[in-house]
PDB file of C-alpha atoms in Angstrom:
ATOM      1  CA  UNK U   1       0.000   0.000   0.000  1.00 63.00           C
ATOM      2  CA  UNK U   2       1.212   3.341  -0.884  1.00 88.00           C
ATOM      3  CA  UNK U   3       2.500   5.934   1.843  1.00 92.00           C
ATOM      4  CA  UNK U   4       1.213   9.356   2.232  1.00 94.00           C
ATOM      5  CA  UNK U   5       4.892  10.156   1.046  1.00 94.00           C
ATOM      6  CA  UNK U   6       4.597   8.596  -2.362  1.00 92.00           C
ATOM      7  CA  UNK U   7       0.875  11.019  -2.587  1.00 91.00           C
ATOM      8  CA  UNK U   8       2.908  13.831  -2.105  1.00 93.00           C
ATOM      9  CA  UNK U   9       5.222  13.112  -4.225  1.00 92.00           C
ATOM     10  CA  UNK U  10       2.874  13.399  -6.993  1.00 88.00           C
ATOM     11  CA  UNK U  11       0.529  15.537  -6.026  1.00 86.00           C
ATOM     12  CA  UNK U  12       3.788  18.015  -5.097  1.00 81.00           C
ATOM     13  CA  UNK U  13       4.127  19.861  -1.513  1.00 72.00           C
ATOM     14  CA  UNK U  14       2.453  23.247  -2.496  1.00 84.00           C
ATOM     15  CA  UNK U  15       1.234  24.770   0.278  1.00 92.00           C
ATOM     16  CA  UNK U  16      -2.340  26.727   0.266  1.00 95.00           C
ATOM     17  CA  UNK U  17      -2.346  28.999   3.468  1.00 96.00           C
ATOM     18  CA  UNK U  18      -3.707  31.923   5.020  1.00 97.00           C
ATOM     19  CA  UNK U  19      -3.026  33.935   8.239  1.00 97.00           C
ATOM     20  CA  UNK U  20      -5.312  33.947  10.794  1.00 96.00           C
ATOM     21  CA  UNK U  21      -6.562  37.875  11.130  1.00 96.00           C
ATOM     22  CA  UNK U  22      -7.195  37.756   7.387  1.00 97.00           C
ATOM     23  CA  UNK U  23     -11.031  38.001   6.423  1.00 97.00           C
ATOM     24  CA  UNK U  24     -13.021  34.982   5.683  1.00 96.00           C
ATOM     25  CA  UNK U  25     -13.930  36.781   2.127  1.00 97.00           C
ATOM     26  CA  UNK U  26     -10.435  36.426   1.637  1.00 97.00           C
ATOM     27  CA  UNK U  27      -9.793  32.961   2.551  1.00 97.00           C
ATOM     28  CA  UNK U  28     -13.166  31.963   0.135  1.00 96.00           C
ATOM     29  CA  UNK U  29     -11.555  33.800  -2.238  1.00 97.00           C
ATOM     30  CA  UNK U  30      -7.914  31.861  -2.399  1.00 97.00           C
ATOM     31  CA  UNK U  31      -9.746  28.648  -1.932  1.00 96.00           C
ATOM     32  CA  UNK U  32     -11.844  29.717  -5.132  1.00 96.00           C
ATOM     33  CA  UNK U  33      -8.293  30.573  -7.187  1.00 97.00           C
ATOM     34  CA  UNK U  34      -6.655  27.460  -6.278  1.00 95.00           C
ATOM     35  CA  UNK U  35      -9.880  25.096  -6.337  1.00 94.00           C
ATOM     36  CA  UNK U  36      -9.441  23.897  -3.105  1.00 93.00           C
ATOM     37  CA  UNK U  37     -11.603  23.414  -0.222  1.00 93.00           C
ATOM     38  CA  UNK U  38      -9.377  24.547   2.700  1.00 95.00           C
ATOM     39  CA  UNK U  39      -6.547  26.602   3.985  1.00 97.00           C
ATOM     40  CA  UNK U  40      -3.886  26.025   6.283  1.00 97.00           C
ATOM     41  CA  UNK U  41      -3.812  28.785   8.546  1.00 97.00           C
ATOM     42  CA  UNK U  42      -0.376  29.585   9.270  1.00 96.00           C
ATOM     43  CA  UNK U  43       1.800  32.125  11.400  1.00 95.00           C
ATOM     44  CA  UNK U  44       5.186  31.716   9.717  1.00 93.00           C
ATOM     45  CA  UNK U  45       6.369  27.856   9.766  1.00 92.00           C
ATOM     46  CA  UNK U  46       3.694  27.040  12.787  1.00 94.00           C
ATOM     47  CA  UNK U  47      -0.053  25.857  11.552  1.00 96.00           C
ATOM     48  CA  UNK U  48      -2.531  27.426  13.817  1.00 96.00           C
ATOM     49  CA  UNK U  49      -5.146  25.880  11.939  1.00 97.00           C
ATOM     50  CA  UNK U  50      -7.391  24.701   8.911  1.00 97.00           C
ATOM     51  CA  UNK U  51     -10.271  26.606   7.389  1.00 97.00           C
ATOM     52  CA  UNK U  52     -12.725  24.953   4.969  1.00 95.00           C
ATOM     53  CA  UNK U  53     -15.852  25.706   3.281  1.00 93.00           C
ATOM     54  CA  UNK U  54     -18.011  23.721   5.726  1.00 92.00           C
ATOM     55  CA  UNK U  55     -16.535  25.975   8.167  1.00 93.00           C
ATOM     56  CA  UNK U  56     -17.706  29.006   5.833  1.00 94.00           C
ATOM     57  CA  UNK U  57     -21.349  27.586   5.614  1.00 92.00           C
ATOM     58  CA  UNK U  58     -22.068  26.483   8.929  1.00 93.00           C
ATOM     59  CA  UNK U  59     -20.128  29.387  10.908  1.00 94.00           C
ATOM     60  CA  UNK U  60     -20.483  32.605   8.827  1.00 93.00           C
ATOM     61  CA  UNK U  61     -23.350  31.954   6.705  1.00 90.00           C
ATOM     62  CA  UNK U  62     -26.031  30.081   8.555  1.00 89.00           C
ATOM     63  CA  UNK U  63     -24.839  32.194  11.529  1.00 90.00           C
ATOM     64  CA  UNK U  64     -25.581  35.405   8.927  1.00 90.00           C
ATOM     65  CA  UNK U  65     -22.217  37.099   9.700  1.00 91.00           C
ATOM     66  CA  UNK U  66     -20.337  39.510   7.415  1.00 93.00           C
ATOM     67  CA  UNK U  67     -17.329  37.532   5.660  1.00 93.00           C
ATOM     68  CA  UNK U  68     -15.644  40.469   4.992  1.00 94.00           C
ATOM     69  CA  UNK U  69     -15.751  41.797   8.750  1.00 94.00           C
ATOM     70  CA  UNK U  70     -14.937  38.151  10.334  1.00 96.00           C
ATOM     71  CA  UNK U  71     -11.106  37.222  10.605  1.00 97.00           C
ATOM     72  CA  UNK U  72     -10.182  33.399   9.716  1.00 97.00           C
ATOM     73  CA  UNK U  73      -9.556  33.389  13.783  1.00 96.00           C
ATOM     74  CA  UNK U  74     -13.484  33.333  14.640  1.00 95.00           C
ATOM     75  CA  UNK U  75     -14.169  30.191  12.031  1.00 96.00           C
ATOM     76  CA  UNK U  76     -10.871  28.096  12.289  1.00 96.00           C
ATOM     77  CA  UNK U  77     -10.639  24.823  13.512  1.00 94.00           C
ATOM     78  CA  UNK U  78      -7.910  24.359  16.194  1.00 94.00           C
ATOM     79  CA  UNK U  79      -8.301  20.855  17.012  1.00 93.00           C
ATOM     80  CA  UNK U  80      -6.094  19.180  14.267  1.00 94.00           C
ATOM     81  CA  UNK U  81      -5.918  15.586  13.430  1.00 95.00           C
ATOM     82  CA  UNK U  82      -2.784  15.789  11.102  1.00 96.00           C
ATOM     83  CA  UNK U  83      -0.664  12.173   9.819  1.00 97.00           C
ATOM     84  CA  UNK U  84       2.920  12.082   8.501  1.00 97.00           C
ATOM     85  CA  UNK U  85       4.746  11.387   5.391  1.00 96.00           C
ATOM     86  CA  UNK U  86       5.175   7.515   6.531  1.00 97.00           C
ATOM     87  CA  UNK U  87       1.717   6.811   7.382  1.00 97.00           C
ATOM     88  CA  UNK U  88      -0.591   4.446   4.880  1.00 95.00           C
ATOM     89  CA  UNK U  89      -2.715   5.819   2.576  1.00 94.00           C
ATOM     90  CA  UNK U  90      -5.513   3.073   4.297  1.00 92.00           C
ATOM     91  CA  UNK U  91      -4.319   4.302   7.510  1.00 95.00           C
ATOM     92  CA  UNK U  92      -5.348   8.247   7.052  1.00 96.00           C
ATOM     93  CA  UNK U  93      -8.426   7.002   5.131  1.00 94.00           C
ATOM     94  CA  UNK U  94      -9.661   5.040   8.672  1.00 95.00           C
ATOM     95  CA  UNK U  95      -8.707   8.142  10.462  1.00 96.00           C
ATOM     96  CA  UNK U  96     -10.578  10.707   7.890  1.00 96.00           C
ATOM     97  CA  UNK U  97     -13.559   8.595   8.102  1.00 95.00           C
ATOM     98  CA  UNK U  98     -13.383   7.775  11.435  1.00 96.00           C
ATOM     99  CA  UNK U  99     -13.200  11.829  12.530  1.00 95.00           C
ATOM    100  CA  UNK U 100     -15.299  13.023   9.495  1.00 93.00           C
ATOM    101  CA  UNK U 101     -12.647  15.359   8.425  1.00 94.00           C
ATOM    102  CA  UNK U 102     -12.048  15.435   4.373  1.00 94.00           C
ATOM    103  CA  UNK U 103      -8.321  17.119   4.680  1.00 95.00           C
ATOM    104  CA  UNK U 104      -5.697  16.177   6.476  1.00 96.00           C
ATOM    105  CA  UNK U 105      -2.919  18.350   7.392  1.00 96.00           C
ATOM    106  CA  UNK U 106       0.951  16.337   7.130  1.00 96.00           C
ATOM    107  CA  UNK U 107       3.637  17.021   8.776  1.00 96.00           C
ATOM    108  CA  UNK U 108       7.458  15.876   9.591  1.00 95.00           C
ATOM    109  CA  UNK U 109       9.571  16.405  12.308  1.00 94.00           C
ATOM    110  CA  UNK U 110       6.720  19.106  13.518  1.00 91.00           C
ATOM    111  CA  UNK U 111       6.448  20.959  10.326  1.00 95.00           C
ATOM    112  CA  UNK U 112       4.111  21.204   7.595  1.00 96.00           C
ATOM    113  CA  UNK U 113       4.687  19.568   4.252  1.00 95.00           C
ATOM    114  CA  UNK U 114       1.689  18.623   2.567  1.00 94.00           C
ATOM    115  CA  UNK U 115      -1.964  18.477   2.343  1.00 95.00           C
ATOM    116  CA  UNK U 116      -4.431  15.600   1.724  1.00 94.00           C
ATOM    117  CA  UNK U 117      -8.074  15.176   0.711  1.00 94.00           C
ATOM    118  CA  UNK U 118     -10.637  12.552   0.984  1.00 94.00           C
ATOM    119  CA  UNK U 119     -10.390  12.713  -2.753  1.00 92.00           C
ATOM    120  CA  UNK U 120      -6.204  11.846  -3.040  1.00 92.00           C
ATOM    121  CA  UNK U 121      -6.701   8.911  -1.078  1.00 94.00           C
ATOM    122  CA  UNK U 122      -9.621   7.749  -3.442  1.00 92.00           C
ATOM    123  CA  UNK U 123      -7.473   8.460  -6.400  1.00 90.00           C
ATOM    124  CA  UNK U 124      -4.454   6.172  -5.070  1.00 89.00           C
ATOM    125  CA  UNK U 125      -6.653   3.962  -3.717  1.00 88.00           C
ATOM    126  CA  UNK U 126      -8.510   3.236  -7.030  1.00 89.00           C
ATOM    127  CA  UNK U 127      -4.839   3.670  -8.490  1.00 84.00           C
ATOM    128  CA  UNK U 128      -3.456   0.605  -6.264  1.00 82.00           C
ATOM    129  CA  UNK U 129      -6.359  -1.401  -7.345  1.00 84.00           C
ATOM    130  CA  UNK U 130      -6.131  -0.805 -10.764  1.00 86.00           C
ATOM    131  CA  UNK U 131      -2.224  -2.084 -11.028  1.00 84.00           C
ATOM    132  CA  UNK U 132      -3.469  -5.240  -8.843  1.00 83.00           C
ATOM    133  CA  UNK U 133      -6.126  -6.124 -11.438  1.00 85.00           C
ATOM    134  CA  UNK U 134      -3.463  -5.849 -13.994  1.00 85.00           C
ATOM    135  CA  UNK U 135      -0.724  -7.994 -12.422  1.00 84.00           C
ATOM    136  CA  UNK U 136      -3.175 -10.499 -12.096  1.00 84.00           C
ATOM    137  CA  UNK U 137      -4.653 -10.574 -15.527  1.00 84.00           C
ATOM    138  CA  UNK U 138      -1.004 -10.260 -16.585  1.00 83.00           C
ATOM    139  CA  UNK U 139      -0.562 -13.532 -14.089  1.00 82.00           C
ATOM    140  CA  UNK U 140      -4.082 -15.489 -15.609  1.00 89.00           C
ATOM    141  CA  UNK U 141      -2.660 -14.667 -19.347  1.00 84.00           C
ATOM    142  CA  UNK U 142       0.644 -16.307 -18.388  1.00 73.00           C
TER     143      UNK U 142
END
């Protein structure tokens, strides 16, 4: 099974953060440019914590607040689940599911140096299956 290392790898380490007094407009709005559906909120090297757009629609818009007047601070969640470079890719996908979280935060030796979604570990799941199927026909055809 693949490592969250080897996801990186492809995907590349790219970063996608915000700091934490900056509006929620303008988190929504990098999210929007880079077609992703969270930040890393960041204060130099240190994460401080991860926006997303559930956070958007549940704490700003149902809550009918201004996104322009609320900093990232009021929205972000704190409470980080996070994995590291050597973990499985079946490993973070038990740990996504099991605390409904659909980005996962990855760090080494205590710094950030990647980001994962739901939908990377689909892709190298699907990915893994997909050279098993053809090993084995290659195996059956002899």
């Amino acid at each position: 099974m693949k490592l969250v290392q080897h996801l990186l790898e492809r995907k590349g380490s790219e970063l996608i953060s915000i700091v934490q007094d900056a509006s929620v407009f303008d988190a929504i709005k990098l999210m929007a440019d880079h077609t992703v559906g969270s930040l890393l909120i960041m204060d130099g090297d240190d994460l401080k914590g991860i926006v997303t757009e559930r956070d958007y629609a549940r704490k700003v818009i149902i809550k009918g607040r201004s996104s322009e007047s609320t900093p990232v601070c009021d929205i972000m969640s704190t409470d980080l689940v996070t994995a590291t470079p050597q973990q499985t890719v079946n490993e973070c996908m038990g740990l996504m599911s099991e605390r409904r979280i659909r980005h996962l935060p990855i760090l080494a030796d205590g710094k950030v140096v990647g980001m994962i979604s739901v939908g990377d570990l689909v892709q190298a799941i699907i990915s893994d299956q997909q050279e098993e199927i053809e090993q084995l026909e290659q195996y059956i055809s002899g």
